[in-house]
Amino acid sequence: MSMIALIGIVVITLLILGSSRNDPEAEQCAKEIISLLKSEPDASANAIAELLRKHNFGQRPSNPDQPSSDTHSAKARDAGKVTRIVKSKLHQVDSRKEAQQELMRRIRAAKQLL
């Protein structure tokens, strides 16, 4: 019985730690991107990139030793968090797999514009 209790405590601890890592700003940005895609299914990568910039999300520098530029500033957060959230919610925009893949291509293109 104590083994089950220990496993339960570990699971609860992991759930609490996982929930504390949520980024409310990333959630809000993803929500706005989903809203944009619902209202304008053909929204351009530029429009998506503009929302990412509005929330101060940028690309993570490929080399951490690189000097910071405007898009790689210490303040700019990794847009990958937002894209992961958006990807998990694309079914709200279009249930067809092909359409979701096309939307993700535009979102990736938007990240490249940052």
XYZ file of N, CA and C in Angstrom:
342
model
N 0.814 -1.192 0.000
C 0.000 0.000 0.000
C 0.861 1.260 0.000
N 1.991 1.229 0.688
C 2.845 2.411 0.750
C 3.448 2.723 -0.625
N 3.648 1.702 -1.450
C 4.182 1.918 -2.802
C 3.173 2.698 -3.639
N 1.910 2.396 -3.498
C 0.869 3.107 -4.237
C 0.807 4.556 -3.778
N 0.920 4.774 -2.476
C 0.909 6.135 -1.947
C 2.105 6.927 -2.467
N 3.270 6.295 -2.516
C 4.477 6.951 -3.017
C 4.306 7.323 -4.487
N 3.767 6.431 -5.280
C 3.535 6.716 -6.701
C 2.542 7.868 -6.840
N 1.506 7.866 -6.014
C 0.526 8.949 -6.032
C 1.157 10.288 -5.716
N 2.024 10.325 -4.726
C 2.703 11.569 -4.344
C 3.603 12.052 -5.471
N 4.310 11.129 -6.113
C 5.184 11.498 -7.226
C 4.362 12.080 -8.375
N 3.248 11.444 -8.701
C 2.402 11.936 -9.793
C 1.858 13.319 -9.471
N 1.383 13.522 -8.267
C 0.848 14.832 -7.869
C 1.937 15.892 -7.916
N 3.133 15.559 -7.459
C 4.253 16.500 -7.498
C 4.579 16.886 -8.932
N 4.617 15.905 -9.830
C 4.910 16.203 -11.234
C 3.827 17.072 -11.855
N 2.586 16.825 -11.508
C 1.496 17.652 -12.028
C 1.597 19.091 -11.528
N 1.935 19.259 -10.280
C 2.078 20.603 -9.717
C 3.250 21.323 -10.370
N 4.380 20.635 -10.525
C 5.544 21.248 -11.163
C 5.245 21.593 -12.610
N 4.555 20.714 -13.307
C 4.211 20.960 -14.703
C 3.295 22.150 -14.863
N 2.335 22.293 -13.971
C 1.400 23.413 -14.077
C 2.061 24.731 -13.718
N 3.083 24.701 -12.895
C 3.764 25.943 -12.535
C 4.646 26.447 -13.666
N 4.910 25.624 -14.642
C 5.724 26.029 -15.781
C 4.900 26.681 -16.884
N 3.593 26.725 -16.722
C 2.745 27.353 -17.728
C 3.106 28.824 -17.849
N 3.139 29.289 -19.069
C 3.463 30.682 -19.341
C 2.176 31.381 -19.773
N 1.587 32.202 -18.894
C 0.321 32.845 -19.233
C 0.411 33.717 -20.489
N 1.555 34.347 -20.712
C 1.722 35.190 -21.894
C 1.741 34.331 -23.162
N 2.369 33.155 -23.089
C 2.372 32.239 -24.239
C 0.959 31.737 -24.508
N 0.223 31.439 -23.436
C -1.169 30.992 -23.580
C -2.010 32.084 -24.243
N -1.831 33.326 -23.816
C -2.599 34.438 -24.373
C -2.256 34.653 -25.847
N -0.976 34.594 -26.173
C -0.542 34.771 -27.559
C -1.125 33.656 -28.433
N -1.067 32.426 -27.947
C -1.622 31.288 -28.696
C -3.119 31.458 -28.893
N -3.795 31.955 -27.872
C -5.245 32.177 -27.956
C -5.559 33.208 -29.049
N -4.751 34.265 -29.115
C -4.960 35.291 -30.139
C -4.674 34.750 -31.540
N -3.669 33.897 -31.667
C -3.363 33.296 -32.970
C -4.508 32.386 -33.405
N -5.031 31.585 -32.480
C -6.163 30.705 -32.795
C -7.370 31.557 -33.213
N -7.631 32.644 -32.494
C -8.746 33.537 -32.851
C -8.549 34.123 -34.248
N -7.316 34.536 -34.541
C -7.008 35.065 -35.870
C -7.283 34.018 -36.940
N -6.820 32.791 -36.707
C -6.998 31.730 -37.700
C -8.467 31.334 -37.851
N -9.240 31.456 -36.783
C -10.679 31.177 -36.884
C -11.370 32.238 -37.733
N -11.018 33.511 -37.498
C -11.671 34.598 -38.221
C -11.122 34.758 -39.637
N -9.850 34.452 -39.825
C -9.205 34.554 -41.137
C -8.398 33.281 -41.394
N -9.041 32.233 -41.909
C -8.329 30.964 -42.128
C -7.113 31.095 -43.050
N -7.107 32.133 -43.900
C -5.975 32.327 -44.807
C -5.020 33.410 -44.299
N -4.981 33.625 -42.996
C -4.097 34.654 -42.421
C -2.654 34.380 -42.825
N -1.957 35.452 -43.148
C -0.575 35.309 -43.619
C 0.386 35.053 -42.462
N 1.549 34.566 -42.833
C 2.612 34.367 -41.847
C 2.993 35.704 -41.215
N 2.909 36.786 -42.002
C 3.228 38.121 -41.466
C 2.267 38.513 -40.352
N 0.986 38.211 -40.524
C -0.007 38.550 -39.496
C 0.255 37.756 -38.217
N 0.625 36.494 -38.373
C 0.934 35.648 -37.213
C 2.205 36.153 -36.531
N 3.210 36.501 -37.329
C 4.470 37.020 -36.776
C 4.223 38.311 -36.007
N 3.301 39.122 -36.495
C 2.982 40.378 -35.808
C 2.422 40.110 -34.410
N 1.573 39.087 -34.286
C 1.053 38.727 -32.964
C 2.172 38.228 -32.050
N 3.090 37.449 -32.595
C 4.223 36.967 -31.793
C 5.068 38.144 -31.313
N 5.308 39.100 -32.203
C 6.086 40.288 -31.816
C 5.357 41.103 -30.753
N 4.027 41.226 -30.924
C 3.220 41.995 -29.975
C 3.404 41.462 -28.549
N 3.546 40.148 -28.429
C 3.714 39.522 -27.117
C 5.183 39.286 -26.776
N 6.088 39.871 -27.581
C 7.531 39.794 -27.336
C 8.071 38.369 -27.394
N 7.599 37.610 -28.368
C 8.156 36.284 -28.600
C 9.048 36.359 -29.819
N 10.195 35.714 -29.744
C 11.132 35.694 -30.849
C 11.741 34.320 -30.978
N 12.644 34.189 -31.915
C 13.323 32.911 -32.072
C 14.429 32.804 -31.048
N 14.632 31.589 -30.588
C 15.739 31.332 -29.678
C 17.013 31.324 -30.515
N 18.062 32.002 -30.091
C 19.299 31.992 -30.878
C 19.851 30.575 -30.978
N 20.323 30.221 -32.177
C 20.854 28.877 -32.360
C 22.160 28.698 -31.596
N 22.896 29.792 -31.401
C 24.147 29.757 -30.656
C 24.018 30.687 -29.458
N 23.936 30.142 -28.234
C 23.750 31.004 -27.063
C 24.878 31.999 -26.841
N 26.039 31.778 -27.464
C 27.157 32.691 -27.299
C 27.072 33.887 -28.242
N 26.080 33.864 -29.170
C 25.911 34.965 -30.101
C 25.530 36.225 -29.349
N 26.010 37.374 -29.815
C 25.549 38.618 -29.189
C 24.071 38.813 -29.470
N 23.392 39.441 -28.539
C 21.949 39.645 -28.681
C 21.656 40.733 -29.696
N 20.641 40.476 -30.524
C 20.105 41.505 -31.415
C 18.693 41.790 -30.937
N 17.970 42.618 -31.656
C 16.608 42.957 -31.229
C 15.727 41.728 -31.127
N 15.802 40.823 -32.111
C 14.927 39.654 -32.082
C 15.440 38.589 -31.127
N 16.698 38.678 -30.739
C 17.260 37.683 -29.821
C 17.591 38.312 -28.477
N 16.870 39.338 -28.112
C 17.172 40.007 -26.854
C 16.826 39.108 -25.677
N 17.352 39.478 -24.552
C 17.074 38.695 -23.344
C 15.588 38.736 -23.012
N 14.906 39.819 -23.407
C 13.488 39.949 -23.132
C 12.634 39.065 -24.036
N 13.086 38.813 -25.255
C 12.297 38.014 -26.194
C 12.272 36.566 -25.725
N 11.076 36.049 -25.626
C 10.921 34.661 -25.190
C 10.817 33.764 -26.404
N 11.058 32.497 -26.209
C 11.045 31.517 -27.283
C 9.635 31.332 -27.834
N 9.466 31.586 -29.119
C 8.162 31.435 -29.775
C 7.766 29.964 -29.881
N 8.701 29.062 -29.647
C 8.390 27.630 -29.700
C 7.314 27.234 -28.704
N 7.275 27.908 -27.554
C 6.224 27.616 -26.562
C 4.854 27.894 -27.160
N 4.752 29.027 -27.844
C 3.481 29.422 -28.430
C 3.081 28.438 -29.527
N 4.026 28.071 -30.376
C 3.680 27.167 -31.475
C 3.241 25.802 -30.950
N 3.833 25.344 -29.854
C 3.398 24.058 -29.284
C 1.962 24.151 -28.767
N 1.627 25.270 -28.145
C 0.258 25.451 -27.644
C -0.719 25.539 -28.815
N -0.350 26.325 -29.832
C -1.227 26.473 -30.999
C -1.440 25.122 -31.676
N -0.378 24.364 -31.822
C -0.485 23.054 -32.479
C -1.467 22.154 -31.738
N -1.461 22.220 -30.422
C -2.357 21.367 -29.646
C -3.818 21.818 -29.755
N -4.039 23.051 -30.245
C -5.404 23.580 -30.320
C -5.895 23.791 -31.748
N -5.141 23.349 -32.740
C -5.535 23.577 -34.124
C -6.851 22.898 -34.487
N -7.221 21.862 -33.764
C -8.491 21.192 -34.050
C -9.672 22.150 -33.867
N -9.477 23.235 -33.103
C -10.531 24.230 -32.912
C -10.748 25.064 -34.176
N -9.715 25.144 -35.020
C -9.790 25.943 -36.243
C -10.308 25.099 -37.399
N -9.719 23.927 -37.573
C -10.101 23.043 -38.683
C -9.770 21.613 -38.287
N -10.713 20.727 -38.468
C -10.502 19.343 -38.034
C -9.740 18.509 -39.066
N -9.608 19.018 -40.287
C -8.918 18.239 -41.329
C -7.404 18.286 -41.115
N -6.790 17.135 -41.159
C -5.347 17.022 -40.919
C -4.543 17.851 -41.930
N -4.946 17.822 -43.196
C -4.219 18.571 -44.227
C -4.265 20.077 -43.940
N -5.430 20.557 -43.501
C -5.574 21.974 -43.180
C -4.706 22.341 -41.976
N -4.665 21.465 -40.981
C -3.840 21.718 -39.799
C -2.359 21.760 -40.176
N -1.947 20.884 -41.091
C -0.549 20.888 -41.523
C -0.207 22.194 -42.242
N -1.133 22.687 -43.061
C -0.909 23.947 -43.756
C -0.826 25.114 -42.764
N -1.689 25.108 -41.767
C -1.642 26.159 -40.746
C -0.310 26.129 -40.000
N 0.176 24.940 -39.677
C 1.465 24.833 -38.971
C 2.604 25.315 -39.858
N 2.512 25.092 -41.171
C 3.549 25.613 -42.077
C 3.594 27.138 -41.997
N 2.411 27.770 -41.972
C 2.365 29.237 -41.875
C 2.888 29.727 -40.540
N 2.587 28.983 -39.473
C 3.076 29.383 -38.152
C 4.601 29.254 -38.089
N 5.132 28.191 -38.664
C 6.606 28.042 -38.720
C 7.236 29.143 -39.567
N 6.573 29.495 -40.669
C 7.068 30.578 -41.523
C 7.063 31.892 -40.731
N 6.040 32.086 -39.905
C 5.975 33.296 -39.082
C 7.149 33.353 -38.114
N 7.499 32.207 -37.530
C 8.655 32.184 -36.617
C 9.921 32.585 -37.346
N 10.036 32.186 -38.618
C 11.246 32.520 -39.386
C 11.311 34.024 -39.679
N 10.164 34.694 -39.668
C 10.135 36.138 -39.923
C 10.572 36.961 -38.723
N 10.661 36.352 -37.569
C 11.018 37.085 -36.350
C 12.480 37.433 -36.322
